[in-house]
Amino acid sequence: MPEGRPEARPLRPHDPARLGRYDLVGRLGSGAQGTVFLGVGADGEQKAARPGAAGRSRLR
């Protein structure tokens, strides 16, 4: 797998800018369970992030 940022579409105006300690920099996809965002930590670590129900979020 090539290094670097996965291909992500731009955030939309109503999208969150941050999730936990990750700045959200793009949208990876969306479906029945919601939108998955690309998050980047202060150290450059990348995670797929999905806001969860009742304020719970998932980072992978």
PDB file of N, CA and C in Angstrom:
ATOM      1  N   MET A   1       0.839  -1.172   0.000  1.00  0.00           N
ATOM      2  CA  MET A   1       0.000   0.000   0.000  1.00  0.00           C
ATOM      3  C   MET A   1       0.891   1.244   0.000  1.00  0.00           C
ATOM      4  N   PRO A   2       0.616   2.216  -0.872  1.00  0.00           N
ATOM      5  CA  PRO A   2       1.454   3.404  -0.923  1.00  0.00           C
ATOM      6  C   PRO A   2       1.306   4.252   0.330  1.00  0.00           C
ATOM      7  N   GLU A   3       2.398   4.935   0.671  1.00  0.00           N
ATOM      8  CA  GLU A   3       2.379   5.818   1.837  1.00  0.00           C
ATOM      9  C   GLU A   3       1.638   7.092   1.473  1.00  0.00           C
ATOM     10  N   GLY A   4       1.256   7.853   2.497  1.00  0.00           N
ATOM     11  CA  GLY A   4       0.586   9.128   2.260  1.00  0.00           C
ATOM     12  C   GLY A   4      -0.871   9.065   2.658  1.00  0.00           C
ATOM     13  N   ARG A   5      -1.553  10.101   2.355  1.00  0.00           N
ATOM     14  CA  ARG A   5      -2.952  10.244   2.745  1.00  0.00           C
ATOM     15  C   ARG A   5      -3.869   9.494   1.781  1.00  0.00           C
ATOM     16  N   PRO A   6      -4.820   8.715   2.317  1.00  0.00           N
ATOM     17  CA  PRO A   6      -5.800   8.070   1.437  1.00  0.00           C
ATOM     18  C   PRO A   6      -6.599   9.136   0.687  1.00  0.00           C
ATOM     19  N   GLU A   7      -7.103   8.783  -0.471  1.00  0.00           N
ATOM     20  CA  GLU A   7      -7.894   9.738  -1.232  1.00  0.00           C
ATOM     21  C   GLU A   7      -9.188  10.045  -0.490  1.00  0.00           C
ATOM     22  N   ALA A   8      -9.435  11.301  -0.245  1.00  0.00           N
ATOM     23  CA  ALA A   8     -10.634  11.734   0.474  1.00  0.00           C
ATOM     24  C   ALA A   8     -11.242  12.920  -0.260  1.00  0.00           C
ATOM     25  N   ARG A   9     -12.550  12.977  -0.222  1.00  0.00           N
ATOM     26  CA  ARG A   9     -13.258  14.125  -0.786  1.00  0.00           C
ATOM     27  C   ARG A   9     -13.260  15.262   0.234  1.00  0.00           C
ATOM     28  N   PRO A  10     -13.423  16.502  -0.212  1.00  0.00           N
ATOM     29  CA  PRO A  10     -13.423  17.640   0.717  1.00  0.00           C
ATOM     30  C   PRO A  10     -14.558  17.551   1.732  1.00  0.00           C
ATOM     31  N   LEU A  11     -14.325  18.152   2.895  1.00  0.00           N
ATOM     32  CA  LEU A  11     -15.376  18.271   3.901  1.00  0.00           C
ATOM     33  C   LEU A  11     -16.463  19.203   3.380  1.00  0.00           C
ATOM     34  N   ARG A  12     -17.671  18.983   3.835  1.00  0.00           N
ATOM     35  CA  ARG A  12     -18.794  19.864   3.497  1.00  0.00           C
ATOM     36  C   ARG A  12     -18.964  20.879   4.618  1.00  0.00           C
ATOM     37  N   PRO A  13     -19.655  21.989   4.338  1.00  0.00           N
ATOM     38  CA  PRO A  13     -19.792  23.046   5.349  1.00  0.00           C
ATOM     39  C   PRO A  13     -20.366  22.580   6.687  1.00  0.00           C
ATOM     40  N   HIS A  14     -21.247  21.602   6.700  1.00  0.00           N
ATOM     41  CA  HIS A  14     -21.873  21.151   7.952  1.00  0.00           C
ATOM     42  C   HIS A  14     -21.087  20.033   8.656  1.00  0.00           C
ATOM     43  N   ASP A  15     -20.004  19.558   8.043  1.00  0.00           N
ATOM     44  CA  ASP A  15     -19.202  18.486   8.640  1.00  0.00           C
ATOM     45  C   ASP A  15     -18.423  19.003   9.852  1.00  0.00           C
ATOM     46  N   PRO A  16     -18.177  18.141  10.833  1.00  0.00           N
ATOM     47  CA  PRO A  16     -17.347  18.564  11.974  1.00  0.00           C
ATOM     48  C   PRO A  16     -15.912  18.800  11.521  1.00  0.00           C
ATOM     49  N   ALA A  17     -15.210  19.685  12.215  1.00  0.00           N
ATOM     50  CA  ALA A  17     -13.816  19.970  11.893  1.00  0.00           C
ATOM     51  C   ALA A  17     -12.865  19.105  12.709  1.00  0.00           C
ATOM     52  N   ARG A  18     -13.368  18.552  13.802  1.00  0.00           N
ATOM     53  CA  ARG A  18     -12.517  17.796  14.727  1.00  0.00           C
ATOM     54  C   ARG A  18     -13.333  16.672  15.358  1.00  0.00           C
ATOM     55  N   LEU A  19     -12.652  15.568  15.646  1.00  0.00           N
ATOM     56  CA  LEU A  19     -13.270  14.444  16.335  1.00  0.00           C
ATOM     57  C   LEU A  19     -12.233  13.896  17.307  1.00  0.00           C
ATOM     58  N   GLY A  20     -12.473  14.092  18.595  1.00  0.00           N
ATOM     59  CA  GLY A  20     -11.478  13.703  19.587  1.00  0.00           C
ATOM     60  C   GLY A  20     -10.223  14.518  19.393  1.00  0.00           C
ATOM     61  N   ARG A  21      -9.077  13.831  19.320  1.00  0.00           N
ATOM     62  CA  ARG A  21      -7.811  14.545  19.125  1.00  0.00           C
ATOM     63  C   ARG A  21      -7.392  14.622  17.660  1.00  0.00           C
ATOM     64  N   TYR A  22      -8.303  14.351  16.769  1.00  0.00           N
ATOM     65  CA  TYR A  22      -8.000  14.327  15.335  1.00  0.00           C
ATOM     66  C   TYR A  22      -8.704  15.461  14.597  1.00  0.00           C
ATOM     67  N   ASP A  23      -7.936  16.176  13.765  1.00  0.00           N
ATOM     68  CA  ASP A  23      -8.515  17.153  12.853  1.00  0.00           C
ATOM     69  C   ASP A  23      -9.057  16.384  11.655  1.00  0.00           C
ATOM     70  N   LEU A  24     -10.287  16.662  11.285  1.00  0.00           N
ATOM     71  CA  LEU A  24     -10.874  15.987  10.133  1.00  0.00           C
ATOM     72  C   LEU A  24     -10.493  16.760   8.877  1.00  0.00           C
ATOM     73  N   VAL A  25      -9.940  16.035   7.908  1.00  0.00           N
ATOM     74  CA  VAL A  25      -9.411  16.687   6.715  1.00  0.00           C
ATOM     75  C   VAL A  25     -10.132  16.278   5.433  1.00  0.00           C
ATOM     76  N   GLY A  26     -11.048  15.317   5.512  1.00  0.00           N
ATOM     77  CA  GLY A  26     -11.771  14.899   4.323  1.00  0.00           C
ATOM     78  C   GLY A  26     -12.781  13.808   4.631  1.00  0.00           C
ATOM     79  N   ARG A  27     -13.569  13.479   3.623  1.00  0.00           N
ATOM     80  CA  ARG A  27     -14.582  12.422   3.716  1.00  0.00           C
ATOM     81  C   ARG A  27     -14.099  11.206   2.939  1.00  0.00           C
ATOM     82  N   LEU A  28     -14.100  10.041   3.594  1.00  0.00           N
ATOM     83  CA  LEU A  28     -13.683   8.807   2.928  1.00  0.00           C
ATOM     84  C   LEU A  28     -14.859   8.093   2.288  1.00  0.00           C
ATOM     85  N   GLY A  29     -16.051   8.254   2.844  1.00  0.00           N
ATOM     86  CA  GLY A  29     -17.231   7.600   2.293  1.00  0.00           C
ATOM     87  C   GLY A  29     -18.407   7.755   3.223  1.00  0.00           C
ATOM     88  N   SER A  30     -19.568   7.328   2.745  1.00  0.00           N
ATOM     89  CA  SER A  30     -20.765   7.376   3.587  1.00  0.00           C
ATOM     90  C   SER A  30     -21.720   6.290   3.149  1.00  0.00           C
ATOM     91  N   GLY A  31     -22.550   5.891   4.086  1.00  0.00           N
ATOM     92  CA  GLY A  31     -23.520   4.836   3.824  1.00  0.00           C
ATOM     93  C   GLY A  31     -24.565   4.805   4.909  1.00  0.00           C
ATOM     94  N   ALA A  32     -25.170   3.656   5.087  1.00  0.00           N
ATOM     95  CA  ALA A  32     -26.267   3.504   6.038  1.00  0.00           C
ATOM     96  C   ALA A  32     -25.860   3.793   7.474  1.00  0.00           C
ATOM     97  N   GLN A  33     -24.591   3.611   7.819  1.00  0.00           N
ATOM     98  CA  GLN A  33     -24.147   3.836   9.193  1.00  0.00           C
ATOM     99  C   GLN A  33     -23.516   5.214   9.383  1.00  0.00           C
ATOM    100  N   GLY A  34     -23.590   6.060   8.386  1.00  0.00           N
ATOM    101  CA  GLY A  34     -23.068   7.412   8.522  1.00  0.00           C
ATOM    102  C   GLY A  34     -21.870   7.667   7.635  1.00  0.00           C
ATOM    103  N   THR A  35     -21.220   8.787   7.901  1.00  0.00           N
ATOM    104  CA  THR A  35     -20.076   9.228   7.109  1.00  0.00           C
ATOM    105  C   THR A  35     -18.783   8.867   7.818  1.00  0.00           C
ATOM    106  N   VAL A  36     -17.812   8.416   7.049  1.00  0.00           N
ATOM    107  CA  VAL A  36     -16.478   8.122   7.585  1.00  0.00           C
ATOM    108  C   VAL A  36     -15.545   9.231   7.096  1.00  0.00           C
ATOM    109  N   PHE A  37     -14.845   9.829   8.048  1.00  0.00           N
ATOM    110  CA  PHE A  37     -13.948  10.941   7.770  1.00  0.00           C
ATOM    111  C   PHE A  37     -12.500  10.489   7.915  1.00  0.00           C
ATOM    112  N   LEU A  38     -11.600  11.221   7.283  1.00  0.00           N
ATOM    113  CA  LEU A  38     -10.177  11.025   7.478  1.00  0.00           C
ATOM    114  C   LEU A  38      -9.729  12.016   8.542  1.00  0.00           C
ATOM    115  N   GLY A  39      -9.192  11.485   9.640  1.00  0.00           N
ATOM    116  CA  GLY A  39      -8.683  12.322  10.719  1.00  0.00           C
ATOM    117  C   GLY A  39      -7.175  12.235  10.803  1.00  0.00           C
ATOM    118  N   VAL A  40      -6.543  13.365  11.144  1.00  0.00           N
ATOM    119  CA  VAL A  40      -5.087  13.424  11.280  1.00  0.00           C
ATOM    120  C   VAL A  40      -4.756  14.001  12.650  1.00  0.00           C
ATOM    121  N   GLY A  41      -3.932  13.268  13.414  1.00  0.00           N
ATOM    122  CA  GLY A  41      -3.517  13.710  14.736  1.00  0.00           C
ATOM    123  C   GLY A  41      -2.370  14.702  14.659  1.00  0.00           C
ATOM    124  N   ALA A  42      -2.045  15.317  15.789  1.00  0.00           N
ATOM    125  CA  ALA A  42      -0.963  16.297  15.857  1.00  0.00           C
ATOM    126  C   ALA A  42       0.374  15.700  15.417  1.00  0.00           C
ATOM    127  N   ASP A  43       0.531  14.386  15.609  1.00  0.00           N
ATOM    128  CA  ASP A  43       1.771  13.707  15.229  1.00  0.00           C
ATOM    129  C   ASP A  43       1.750  13.197  13.786  1.00  0.00           C
ATOM    130  N   GLY A  44       0.691  13.510  13.048  1.00  0.00           N
ATOM    131  CA  GLY A  44       0.568  13.074  11.664  1.00  0.00           C
ATOM    132  C   GLY A  44      -0.109  11.736  11.488  1.00  0.00           C
ATOM    133  N   GLU A  45      -0.444  11.072  12.598  1.00  0.00           N
ATOM    134  CA  GLU A  45      -1.127   9.775  12.526  1.00  0.00           C
ATOM    135  C   GLU A  45      -2.496   9.946  11.874  1.00  0.00           C
ATOM    136  N   GLN A  46      -2.823   9.046  10.937  1.00  0.00           N
ATOM    137  CA  GLN A  46      -4.095   9.101  10.238  1.00  0.00           C
ATOM    138  C   GLN A  46      -5.031   8.025  10.760  1.00  0.00           C
ATOM    139  N   LYS A  47      -6.298   8.374  10.898  1.00  0.00           N
ATOM    140  CA  LYS A  47      -7.320   7.424  11.343  1.00  0.00           C
ATOM    141  C   LYS A  47      -8.595   7.655  10.548  1.00  0.00           C
ATOM    142  N   ALA A  48      -9.317   6.582  10.310  1.00  0.00           N
ATOM    143  CA  ALA A  48     -10.675   6.702   9.797  1.00  0.00           C
ATOM    144  C   ALA A  48     -11.559   6.972  11.007  1.00  0.00           C
ATOM    145  N   ALA A  49     -12.406   7.977  10.916  1.00  0.00           N
ATOM    146  CA  ALA A  49     -13.212   8.397  12.052  1.00  0.00           C
ATOM    147  C   ALA A  49     -14.673   8.508  11.649  1.00  0.00           C
ATOM    148  N   ARG A  50     -15.545   7.973  12.509  1.00  0.00           N
ATOM    149  CA  ARG A  50     -16.980   8.060  12.252  1.00  0.00           C
ATOM    150  C   ARG A  50     -17.672   8.525  13.523  1.00  0.00           C
ATOM    151  N   PRO A  51     -18.343   9.678  13.473  1.00  0.00           N
ATOM    152  CA  PRO A  51     -19.114  10.105  14.640  1.00  0.00           C
ATOM    153  C   PRO A  51     -20.177   9.057  14.948  1.00  0.00           C
ATOM    154  N   GLY A  52     -20.342   8.748  16.226  1.00  0.00           N
ATOM    155  CA  GLY A  52     -21.296   7.728  16.621  1.00  0.00           C
ATOM    156  C   GLY A  52     -22.559   8.304  17.230  1.00  0.00           C
ATOM    157  N   ALA A  53     -23.508   7.437  17.485  1.00  0.00           N
ATOM    158  CA  ALA A  53     -24.755   7.831  18.134  1.00  0.00           C
ATOM    159  C   ALA A  53     -24.493   8.227  19.574  1.00  0.00           C
ATOM    160  N   ALA A  54     -25.269   9.136  20.082  1.00  0.00           N
ATOM    161  CA  ALA A  54     -25.193   9.590  21.470  1.00  0.00           C
ATOM    162  C   ALA A  54     -23.799  10.093  21.842  1.00  0.00           C
ATOM    163  N   GLY A  55     -23.130  10.744  20.877  1.00  0.00           N
ATOM    164  CA  GLY A  55     -21.836  11.347  21.159  1.00  0.00           C
ATOM    165  C   GLY A  55     -20.653  10.401  21.156  1.00  0.00           C
ATOM    166  N   ARG A  56     -20.886   9.104  20.937  1.00  0.00           N
ATOM    167  CA  ARG A  56     -19.767   8.160  20.870  1.00  0.00           C
ATOM    168  C   ARG A  56     -19.200   8.178  19.458  1.00  0.00           C
ATOM    169  N   SER A  57     -17.904   8.089  19.361  1.00  0.00           N
ATOM    170  CA  SER A  57     -17.241   8.103  18.071  1.00  0.00           C
ATOM    171  C   SER A  57     -16.320   6.902  17.962  1.00  0.00           C
ATOM    172  N   ARG A  58     -16.019   6.527  16.721  1.00  0.00           N
ATOM    173  CA  ARG A  58     -15.118   5.399  16.471  1.00  0.00           C
ATOM    174  C   ARG A  58     -13.933   5.885  15.666  1.00  0.00           C
ATOM    175  N   LEU A  59     -12.764   5.463  16.076  1.00  0.00           N
ATOM    176  CA  LEU A  59     -11.532   5.760  15.352  1.00  0.00           C
ATOM    177  C   LEU A  59     -10.858   4.435  15.040  1.00  0.00           C
ATOM    178  N   ARG A  60     -10.373   4.290  13.821  1.00  0.00           N
ATOM    179  CA  ARG A  60      -9.664   3.067  13.423  1.00  0.00           C
ATOM    180  C   ARG A  60      -8.398   3.415  12.712  1.00  0.00           C
TER     181      ARG A  60
END
